[in-house]
Coordinates of C-alpha atoms in Angstrom, one line a residue:
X21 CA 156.3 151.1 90.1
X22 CA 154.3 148.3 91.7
X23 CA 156.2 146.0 94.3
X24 CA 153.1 143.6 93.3
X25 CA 149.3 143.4 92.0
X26 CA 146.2 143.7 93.2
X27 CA 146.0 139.3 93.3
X28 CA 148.9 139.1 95.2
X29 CA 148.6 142.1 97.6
X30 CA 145.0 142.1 99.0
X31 CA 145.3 138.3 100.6
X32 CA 149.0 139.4 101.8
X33 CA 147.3 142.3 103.8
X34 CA 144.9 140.3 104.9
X35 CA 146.6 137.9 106.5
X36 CA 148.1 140.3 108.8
X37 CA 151.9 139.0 108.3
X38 CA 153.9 139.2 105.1
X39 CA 155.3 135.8 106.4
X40 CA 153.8 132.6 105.8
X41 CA 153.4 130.5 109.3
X42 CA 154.6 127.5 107.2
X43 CA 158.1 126.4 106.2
X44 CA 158.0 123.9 103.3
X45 CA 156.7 124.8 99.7
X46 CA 154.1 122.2 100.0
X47 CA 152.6 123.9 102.9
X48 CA 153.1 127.5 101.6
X49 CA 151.4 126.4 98.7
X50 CA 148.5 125.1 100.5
X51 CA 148.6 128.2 102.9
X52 CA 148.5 130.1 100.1
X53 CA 145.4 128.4 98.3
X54 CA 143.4 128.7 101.9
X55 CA 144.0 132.5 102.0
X56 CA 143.0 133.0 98.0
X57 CA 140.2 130.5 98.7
X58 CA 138.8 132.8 101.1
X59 CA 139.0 136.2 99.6
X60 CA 137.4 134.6 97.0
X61 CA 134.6 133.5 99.1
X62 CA 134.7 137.0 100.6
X63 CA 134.0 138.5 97.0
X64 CA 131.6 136.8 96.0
X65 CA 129.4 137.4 99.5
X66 CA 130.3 140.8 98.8
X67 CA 129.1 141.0 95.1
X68 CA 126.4 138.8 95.6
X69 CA 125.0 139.1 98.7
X70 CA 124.1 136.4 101.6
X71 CA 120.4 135.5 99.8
X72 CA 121.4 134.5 96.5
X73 CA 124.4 132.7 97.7
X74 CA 122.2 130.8 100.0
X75 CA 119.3 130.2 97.1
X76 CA 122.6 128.9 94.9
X77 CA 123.4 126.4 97.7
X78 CA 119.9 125.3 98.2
X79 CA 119.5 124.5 94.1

């Protein structure tokens, strides 16, 4: 059994801490949007590539 899924696991390794650096849920929360924000980001470079991202951008 799973402790948790892949949404919730890969940004928790990533951050290198399975504490947030933040105290109140407010801030969690927002910690916690900045981190998916940028796997996200980091996904789409990855599936993507640098070029088309950049052609997206520029249209």
């Amino acid at each position: 059994m799973r402790a948790c899924g892949h949404p919730f696991g890969t940004p928790k390794a990533r951050m290198g801490s399975p504490h947030f650096l933040t105290k109140t849920m407010p801030r969690v929360s927002t910690e916690m949007a900045l981190h998916v924000l940028a796997y996200n980001l980091t996904r789409v470079l990855t599936i993507m590539g640098s070029k088309a991202i950049l052609k997206a951008i520029a249209s």
